[in-house]
Coordinates of C-alpha atoms and ligand atoms in Angstrom, one line a residue:
M20 CA -97.4 129.1 -103.5
R21 CA -97.3 127.8 -107.3
H22 CA -95.0 124.6 -108.3
I23 CA -94.3 123.3 -111.6
I24 CA -92.1 120.3 -112.2
I25 CA -91.7 119.4 -115.9
G26 CA -90.6 115.1 -116.3
V27 CA -92.8 112.8 -114.1
G28 CA -89.3 110.7 -113.6
A29 CA -87.9 109.6 -110.7
A30 CA -86.1 113.6 -110.4
G31 CA -89.8 115.4 -110.8
I32 CA -92.1 112.5 -108.6
T33 CA -88.8 112.5 -106.0
A34 CA -89.6 116.0 -105.2
A35 CA -93.3 116.7 -105.9
K36 CA -93.3 114.1 -102.9
T37 CA -91.1 116.0 -101.4
I38 CA -92.6 119.2 -101.2
R39 CA -96.3 117.7 -100.9
A40 CA -94.5 116.5 -97.6
Y41 CA -93.5 120.1 -96.4
D42 CA -96.4 121.7 -97.6
K43 CA -100.2 120.9 -97.9
E44 CA -101.7 123.4 -99.4
A45 CA -98.7 124.9 -101.8
Q46 CA -100.4 124.3 -105.0
I47 CA -98.0 121.6 -108.0
I48 CA -98.7 120.7 -111.2
M49 CA -96.2 118.7 -112.8
I50 CA -96.3 118.5 -116.7
S51 CA -94.7 116.3 -119.2
E52 CA -94.3 114.3 -122.7
D53 CA -94.9 110.8 -121.3
S54 CA -98.3 109.9 -120.6
Y55 CA -97.6 107.2 -117.7
V56 CA -95.6 107.1 -114.8
H57 CA -93.0 105.3 -115.9
S58 CA -89.4 104.0 -114.7
R59 CA -86.7 104.0 -117.6
C60 CA -84.8 101.0 -115.6
M61 CA -88.0 98.5 -116.5
L62 CA -88.4 99.1 -120.0
H63 CA -87.0 95.9 -120.7
R64 CA -89.5 94.4 -118.9
Y65 CA -92.0 95.8 -121.0
I66 CA -90.6 94.8 -124.5
S67 CA -90.5 91.1 -123.1
G68 CA -93.7 90.8 -122.2
E69 CA -93.2 91.1 -118.2
R70 CA -95.0 94.1 -117.5
D71 CA -97.6 96.6 -118.5
E72 CA -97.7 100.1 -118.9
A73 CA -99.4 99.5 -115.4
G74 CA -96.8 97.9 -113.7
L75 CA -94.0 100.2 -115.0
N76 CA -95.4 103.3 -112.6
F77 CA -93.0 103.2 -110.1
A78 CA -95.3 106.1 -108.5
G79 CA -98.3 104.2 -107.1
E80 CA -101.8 104.1 -109.1
D81 CA -103.5 107.1 -107.2
F82 CA -100.4 109.3 -106.4
F83 CA -101.4 112.3 -108.4
E84 CA -104.9 112.1 -106.7
K85 CA -103.2 110.9 -103.7
E86 CA -101.2 113.7 -103.5
N87 CA -103.8 116.7 -104.6
I88 CA -100.8 117.4 -108.1
M89 CA -102.6 118.4 -111.1
W90 CA -100.4 116.2 -114.1
V91 CA -100.6 117.6 -117.0
N92 CA -99.5 114.6 -119.6
E93 CA -98.4 114.0 -123.0
A94 CA -97.9 118.1 -123.1
A95 CA -94.2 119.8 -124.0
V96 CA -92.5 122.4 -122.8
K97 CA -91.8 125.0 -125.5
K98 CA -90.5 127.5 -123.8
I99 CA -89.6 129.0 -120.1
L100 CA -90.4 132.5 -119.8
D101 CA -88.4 133.5 -117.1
E102 CA -88.7 137.2 -116.8
T103 CA -92.1 136.4 -116.1
H104 CA -92.4 133.1 -114.6
E105 CA -94.4 131.5 -117.0
I106 CA -93.7 128.6 -119.3
V107 CA -95.3 128.0 -122.2
I108 CA -96.8 124.2 -123.6
I109 CA -98.3 122.7 -126.3
K110 CA -101.7 120.6 -125.7
D111 CA -103.4 118.7 -128.5
G112 CA -102.0 121.1 -130.7
Q113 CA -102.8 124.1 -128.8
E114 CA -100.3 126.9 -127.4
M115 CA -100.8 127.3 -123.4
K116 CA -98.8 129.1 -120.7
F117 CA -99.2 128.5 -117.0
S118 CA -97.4 131.1 -114.5
Y119 CA -95.0 129.5 -111.1
D120 CA -93.6 130.5 -108.3
R121 CA -91.1 128.2 -107.8
L122 CA -89.8 125.8 -111.4
L123 CA -87.9 122.7 -111.4
I124 CA -87.0 121.5 -114.8
A125 CA -86.5 117.1 -114.3
T126 CA -86.7 116.7 -118.2
G127 CA -84.5 113.2 -118.3
A128 CA -82.2 112.8 -121.6
N129 CA -83.3 111.5 -124.9
S130 CA -81.1 109.1 -126.6
F131 CA -77.8 110.1 -128.2
I132 CA -78.2 108.4 -131.9
P133 CA -75.1 108.6 -133.5
P134 CA -74.3 110.1 -137.4
V135 CA -73.5 106.5 -138.9
G136 CA -75.1 105.6 -142.1
D137 CA -78.2 106.3 -142.1
F138 CA -78.7 105.3 -138.5
R139 CA -80.8 109.2 -138.2
E140 CA -83.0 109.0 -141.7
A141 CA -84.1 104.8 -141.1
K142 CA -87.7 103.9 -139.8
N143 CA -86.6 100.7 -138.4
V144 CA -83.0 102.2 -136.0
F145 CA -84.7 103.6 -132.4
G146 CA -83.3 104.0 -129.2
L147 CA -84.3 103.3 -126.0
R148 CA -85.2 106.3 -123.6
H149 CA -88.6 106.3 -122.6
L150 CA -91.6 104.1 -123.1
S151 CA -93.3 105.6 -126.7
D152 CA -89.4 104.1 -127.8
A153 CA -90.3 100.8 -125.9
Q154 CA -93.3 101.4 -127.6
K155 CA -92.4 101.3 -131.0
I156 CA -90.2 98.8 -130.8
C157 CA -93.1 95.7 -129.9
K158 CA -94.7 97.6 -132.9
A159 CA -91.4 97.4 -135.2
I160 CA -90.0 93.8 -133.9
K161 CA -91.9 90.0 -136.1
K162 CA -91.6 86.6 -134.5
D163 CA -88.4 85.9 -136.7
S164 CA -86.8 89.3 -136.5
K165 CA -83.5 90.0 -136.8
V166 CA -82.6 92.5 -134.2
L167 CA -79.4 94.4 -134.1
V168 CA -78.1 96.2 -131.1
V169 CA -74.7 98.9 -130.7
G170 CA -73.7 99.5 -127.2
S171 CA -73.3 96.8 -124.3
G172 CA -73.9 98.6 -121.7
L173 CA -77.2 98.4 -119.1
V174 CA -79.1 99.8 -122.1
G175 CA -78.6 97.7 -124.4
L176 CA -78.2 95.5 -122.6
D177 CA -82.0 95.4 -121.6
A178 CA -83.2 95.9 -124.8
A179 CA -80.9 92.3 -125.4
Y180 CA -82.5 90.3 -122.9
A181 CA -85.7 91.8 -123.4
L182 CA -85.3 90.5 -127.1
L183 CA -83.7 86.8 -126.4
E184 CA -86.5 86.7 -123.9
R185 CA -89.3 87.4 -126.8
K186 CA -86.4 84.8 -128.9
L187 CA -85.3 87.4 -131.1
D188 CA -82.6 86.3 -133.3
V189 CA -80.0 89.6 -131.0
T190 CA -77.2 91.0 -132.5
V191 CA -74.9 93.0 -130.1
V192 CA -72.4 95.7 -130.9
E193 CA -69.2 97.2 -128.6
M194 CA -66.4 99.1 -129.8
A195 CA -64.8 99.1 -126.3
E196 CA -63.0 94.7 -125.9
R197 CA -65.9 94.0 -123.3
I198 CA -69.3 94.5 -123.0
L199 CA -70.6 96.8 -119.4
P200 CA -67.0 98.2 -120.3
I201 CA -67.9 101.3 -118.0
Q202 CA -69.8 99.8 -115.3
L203 CA -67.1 95.9 -114.6
D204 CA -63.4 95.0 -115.6
D205 CA -63.1 91.8 -117.6
T206 CA -63.8 89.6 -115.5
G207 CA -67.1 91.0 -114.5
A208 CA -68.4 91.9 -117.8
K209 CA -67.4 88.2 -118.7
A210 CA -69.2 86.8 -116.3
Y211 CA -72.4 87.8 -118.2
Q212 CA -71.0 87.6 -121.7
D213 CA -71.2 83.9 -120.6
L214 CA -74.8 84.3 -119.6
F215 CA -76.2 86.4 -122.1
E216 CA -74.4 84.4 -124.9
K217 CA -75.9 81.0 -123.2
A218 CA -79.2 82.5 -124.1
G219 CA -78.5 83.2 -127.7
C220 CA -76.9 86.4 -127.9
H221 CA -74.2 87.3 -130.7
F222 CA -71.5 89.5 -129.3
Y223 CA -68.8 91.4 -131.9
L224 CA -66.8 92.9 -129.3
G225 CA -64.0 95.7 -130.6
K226 CA -65.8 96.7 -133.3
K227 CA -67.3 99.6 -134.4
A228 CA -70.4 100.6 -136.7
S229 CA -69.4 102.2 -139.5
K230 CA -72.1 102.2 -142.4
T231 CA -75.3 101.0 -143.7
I232 CA -77.5 99.3 -146.1
M233 CA -81.2 101.1 -146.7
N234 CA -83.4 99.9 -149.5
A235 CA -86.2 101.8 -151.1
D236 CA -88.4 101.7 -148.0
H237 CA -85.9 103.4 -146.0
M238 CA -85.4 100.4 -144.2
I239 CA -81.4 99.3 -142.5
D240 CA -81.5 96.5 -143.5
T241 CA -77.1 96.1 -143.5
V242 CA -74.7 96.9 -141.0
V243 CA -71.3 97.5 -141.7
L244 CA -68.5 97.1 -139.5
D245 CA -65.7 99.1 -139.4
D246 CA -63.5 95.7 -140.5
G247 CA -66.1 94.6 -142.9
T248 CA -67.9 92.6 -141.9
E249 CA -71.8 92.5 -142.8
L250 CA -74.8 91.9 -140.6
A251 CA -78.1 91.5 -141.5
C252 CA -80.8 93.1 -139.9
D253 CA -84.1 94.0 -139.4
V254 CA -85.1 96.4 -137.3
I255 CA -81.3 98.0 -135.0
I256 CA -81.0 100.1 -131.3
V257 CA -78.8 102.3 -131.2
A258 CA -77.5 101.9 -126.8
A259 CA -74.3 104.8 -127.5
G260 CA -75.7 107.7 -125.2
V261 CA -77.3 110.3 -124.5
R262 CA -77.7 114.0 -123.8
P263 CA -80.3 115.2 -121.5
A264 CA -83.1 117.4 -122.6
I265 CA -82.6 120.4 -122.7
G266 CA -84.5 122.6 -125.5
C267 CA -87.2 124.0 -123.1
V268 CA -83.9 126.4 -121.5
E269 CA -82.9 127.3 -124.8
E270 CA -84.4 130.9 -125.0
S271 CA -84.5 131.5 -121.6
R272 CA -81.3 133.2 -119.3
I273 CA -80.6 129.7 -118.3
K274 CA -77.2 128.8 -119.0
A275 CA -76.4 125.1 -120.0
E276 CA -74.4 124.1 -122.6
R277 CA -74.6 119.8 -122.7
F278 CA -76.9 120.0 -119.4
I279 CA -78.6 122.5 -116.9
E280 CA -75.8 124.5 -114.4
V281 CA -76.9 124.1 -111.4
N282 CA -75.1 124.6 -107.8
E283 CA -75.3 122.4 -104.7
R284 CA -78.8 123.1 -103.9
M285 CA -80.0 122.5 -107.4
E286 CA -80.4 126.5 -108.5
T287 CA -80.4 127.5 -111.5
S288 CA -78.4 130.1 -113.1
V289 CA -81.7 132.0 -113.3
K290 CA -84.1 132.4 -109.6
D291 CA -86.3 130.1 -108.7
I292 CA -85.9 127.6 -111.4
Y293 CA -84.5 124.9 -110.5
A294 CA -83.6 121.6 -111.9
A295 CA -82.5 118.0 -111.4
G296 CA -82.0 114.7 -112.6
D297 CA -79.8 113.5 -115.6
V298 CA -80.9 116.9 -116.7
A299 CA -78.5 118.1 -114.6
G300 CA -75.6 116.4 -115.7
R301 CA -74.3 115.3 -112.0
S302 CA -74.7 111.2 -113.3
G303 CA -77.4 108.8 -115.2
I304 CA -78.1 106.9 -112.6
W305 CA -81.4 106.7 -111.0
P306 CA -81.3 106.9 -107.1
N307 CA -78.9 110.4 -108.1
A308 CA -81.9 111.8 -109.4
Q309 CA -84.0 110.7 -106.5
K310 CA -81.9 112.3 -104.6
Q311 CA -81.2 115.8 -106.8
G312 CA -85.3 116.2 -107.1
Q313 CA -85.7 115.7 -103.2
I314 CA -83.2 118.5 -102.7
A315 CA -84.7 120.1 -105.1
G316 CA -87.7 119.7 -103.4
Y317 CA -86.6 120.8 -99.9
N318 CA -84.9 124.2 -101.4
M319 CA -87.9 124.8 -103.8
C320 CA -89.6 124.7 -100.5
G321 CA -87.1 126.8 -98.7
V322 CA -85.6 124.3 -96.8
Q323 CA -81.7 125.5 -97.5
M324 CA -79.5 121.9 -98.3
A325 CA -76.7 120.8 -100.1
Y326 CA -76.6 117.4 -102.5
I327 CA -73.0 115.8 -102.3
D328 CA -72.9 113.0 -104.8
T329 CA -70.2 110.8 -102.0
Y330 CA -70.6 107.6 -104.7
A331 CA -69.5 109.3 -107.8
M332 CA -70.6 106.7 -108.6
K333 CA -73.4 103.7 -107.5
N334 CA -74.9 100.9 -110.0
T335 CA -76.6 97.1 -109.7
I336 CA -76.9 95.2 -112.0
N337 CA -78.8 91.8 -113.0
F338 CA -79.0 89.3 -115.6
Y339 CA -79.8 85.7 -115.7
G340 CA -79.9 85.4 -111.5
L341 CA -76.5 87.7 -111.6
A342 CA -76.3 90.6 -109.2
T343 CA -73.8 92.7 -109.3
L344 CA -74.0 95.6 -106.9
S345 CA -70.3 98.5 -108.1
L346 CA -69.7 101.9 -105.5
G347 CA -67.6 104.2 -105.9
R348 CA -65.6 105.9 -108.9
G349 CA -63.9 102.5 -109.6
E350 CA -61.8 102.9 -112.4
A351 CA -58.3 102.2 -109.8
L352 CA -54.5 104.1 -110.1
E353 CA -50.9 102.8 -109.9
T354 CA -50.8 103.7 -107.0
D355 CA -53.8 102.5 -105.3
E356 CA -54.3 98.7 -103.9
V357 CA -55.8 96.4 -105.4
V358 CA -58.1 93.8 -103.2
I359 CA -59.4 90.9 -105.9
C360 CA -61.7 87.6 -104.2
E361 CA -62.6 85.3 -106.4
D362 CA -64.4 81.6 -106.2
R363 CA -66.5 79.5 -108.4
H364 CA -69.8 81.7 -107.4
N365 CA -68.1 84.6 -106.4
Y366 CA -65.8 87.9 -107.3
K367 CA -64.8 90.9 -105.2
K368 CA -62.6 93.5 -106.2
A369 CA -61.8 96.5 -103.6
I370 CA -59.9 99.4 -104.7
I371 CA -58.3 101.3 -101.8
R372 CA -56.7 104.3 -102.0
D373 CA -54.4 106.3 -99.1
G374 CA -56.5 103.6 -96.7
V375 CA -59.5 104.5 -97.7
L376 CA -61.4 102.4 -99.2
D377 CA -62.9 103.9 -102.6
S378 CA -64.8 102.1 -104.7
I379 CA -65.6 98.5 -105.0
T380 CA -67.8 95.8 -106.5
L381 CA -69.7 92.3 -105.3
Q382 CA -70.7 89.8 -108.2
G383 CA -72.7 87.5 -106.9
D384 CA -74.1 87.7 -102.9
I385 CA -74.1 91.1 -102.8
D386 CA -75.7 91.0 -99.1
Y387 CA -74.4 92.8 -97.0
S388 CA -72.6 96.4 -99.0
G389 CA -74.7 97.9 -95.9
I390 CA -70.5 98.4 -94.3
Y391 CA -69.0 99.4 -97.7
Q392 CA -71.5 102.2 -98.0
Y393 CA -70.9 103.5 -94.5
L394 CA -66.7 103.4 -95.7
I395 CA -67.1 104.7 -99.2
K396 CA -69.4 107.4 -98.2
N397 CA -68.1 108.6 -95.1
K398 CA -64.5 108.0 -95.9
I399 CA -63.2 105.7 -93.0
K400 CA -59.9 104.5 -92.3
L401 CA -59.7 100.8 -92.8
P402 CA -59.1 98.8 -89.9
Q403 CA -55.2 97.9 -89.7
N404 CA -55.9 94.4 -87.8
G405 CA -55.0 92.3 -90.6
K406 CA -58.3 92.0 -92.1
D407 CA -58.9 92.1 -95.2
I408 CA -61.5 94.2 -96.4
F409 CA -64.1 91.4 -97.2
H410 CA -64.6 90.2 -94.1
L411 CA -65.1 93.5 -91.7
N412 CA -67.6 94.0 -90.8
F413 CA -68.9 97.4 -88.4
G414 CA -67.4 95.6 -84.6
D415 CA -64.9 96.5 -86.3
F416 CA -64.7 100.0 -86.7
Y417 CA -64.5 101.4 -83.3
G418 CA -67.3 104.6 -82.4
I419 CA -69.2 103.4 -85.6
Q420 CA -72.9 101.8 -84.1
D421 CA -73.9 98.5 -85.6
D422 CA -76.7 100.4 -87.3
G423 CA -73.5 102.9 -89.4
Q424 CA -74.9 105.6 -88.1
Y425 CA -71.7 107.3 -85.6
S426 CA -68.3 107.1 -86.3
Y427 CA -66.0 108.5 -83.6
E428 CA -62.6 108.2 -84.7
N429 CA -61.3 106.8 -88.2
V430 CA -62.9 109.4 -90.4
T431 CA -60.8 111.4 -92.5
E432 CA -62.6 115.0 -93.3
Ligands
FAD907 C1 -83.2 101.4 -121.3 C2 -83.1 102.0 -119.6 C3 -82.2 101.2 -118.4 C4 -81.2 101.9 -117.1 N1 -81.0 101.1 -115.7 C5 -80.7 102.1 -115.2 C6 -80.9 100.6 -113.6 O1 -80.3 100.3 -114.2 N2 -80.2 101.7 -112.9 C7 -79.8 103.4 -112.6 O2 -79.9 104.0 -111.3 N3 -80.2 103.7 -114.3 C8 -80.4 103.0 -114.2 N4 -81.5 104.1 -115.9 C9 -81.3 106.0 -115.4 C10 -82.5 106.2 -115.3 O3 -83.6 105.8 -116.1 C11 -81.7 107.6 -115.4 O4 -81.2 107.9 -114.5 C12 -83.0 108.5 -114.7 O5 -84.2 108.0 -115.2 C13 -83.0 109.8 -114.6 O6 -84.6 110.2 -114.1 P1 -85.3 111.7 -115.1 O7 -85.9 112.3 -114.4 O8 -83.7 112.8 -114.9 O9 -85.6 111.9 -115.7 P2 -86.9 110.8 -116.8 O10 -86.1 109.8 -115.8 O11 -85.9 110.6 -118.9 O12 -87.6 111.3 -116.7 C14 -87.6 112.7 -117.7 C15 -89.4 113.0 -117.4 O13 -89.6 114.4 -118.3 C16 -90.3 114.6 -119.6 N5 -90.0 115.6 -120.1 C17 -88.8 116.1 -120.8 N6 -89.1 116.3 -121.8 C18 -89.7 118.0 -121.4 C19 -90.6 118.9 -121.6 N7 -89.8 119.2 -122.8 N8 -92.1 118.4 -122.1 C20 -92.2 117.9 -120.9 N9 -91.8 116.8 -120.2 C21 -90.1 117.2 -120.4 C22 -90.5 113.0 -119.8 O14 -91.7 112.6 -121.1 C23 -90.2 112.8 -118.5 O15 -91.4 112.3 -117.9 C24 -82.1 103.3 -117.2 C25 -81.9 103.7 -117.9 C26 -83.4 103.5 -118.7 C27 -83.5 104.3 -121.0

């Protein structure tokens, strides 16, 4: 059996590990545009100078040798010929074909650069998705560069953090009224804004980049906001979302509009072809990409398994020593009960829907979050014993052992 996996990110590597653990004999070939296996979540540590390329490798130094996997790096898959079970790749300018029995597409996503002024044409505008982007950013910045970061989600703040660590002048523009608008509410976000400002970061919130002024060298030196504010800059990092990397499926029968459509076994619309991770459009976070890679790997080996994402969203954020863990959907409906507990060091917010914990945010002390993961995942009815949600432990639930493995009662369907 020959498995081909396109992509050596969270989904691809996890799928490869799963297949190898199950089948020692199978032939596994991995193909990637990347030159190095690297964690995207760690790219800021590369830009800040805290880690080199090898320090971003999350698979282990000798992964491919140890697991007996052939890795074709710096190669782009251009086409999938699904009728003949082949893929076409370009490596060193040469076209090559590989045949497969089972194929996994784990190509992730690419940065989206919005058509604002000359953002798409200028030489000093970068996304931050791949190590190659981080390398370009490092090459572009000088000791006294003014950097403008557009977008203040996790990627934008990673970039801002890294460049502040390099003592550069950093400004962040965000069209929402707070930073980390998808991940946090006003209180949770303000705690990070304060820490970034203390490190020297400037913020323009509730403002959009709307025009640019580009010089004769094709470098943008001014970005104009929608209120007319002009911001001088030498380097611009755009962190305004991503688009799933679906280019290689365009000429195939695989159904994909904005992302590749998959069923719960991570199968695409074409037999023997699977997709997992950000390219499958179900979520854009690391743990879910890994889980999907694992499920795809099992199904590629013929072990039927379904992917169920019960958290909807799980995020950990950590900047300047302040940690936040968010579980669940995070948006309260009018009928939900919202419980907040706050002191000088901690901010906790729980959203309870129909007597069941729907979402929780813990900022500050994030220890002992295991119980909340368990309650959300298993939709356990909260006890009516008068204890508030932030003081519960496994002992409050009849039939759930300390390891959280069993529940006999209180579980909703
Ligand atoms: C800066 C940054 C910070 C992040 N921080 C967090 C975080 O704190 N927490 C979190 O949960 N998530 C975070 N994420 C998101 C997380 O990194 C992604 O969800 C995860 O990497 C998705 O994994 P994946 O395997 O689907 O894709 P990727 O990791 O993007 O891997 C895609 C692979 O496909 C290859 N590829 C693509 N197209 C082709 C082609 N045509 N031919 C050959 N190879 C191809 C690429 O070379 C790469 O190897 C962050 C992302 C970024 C960019």
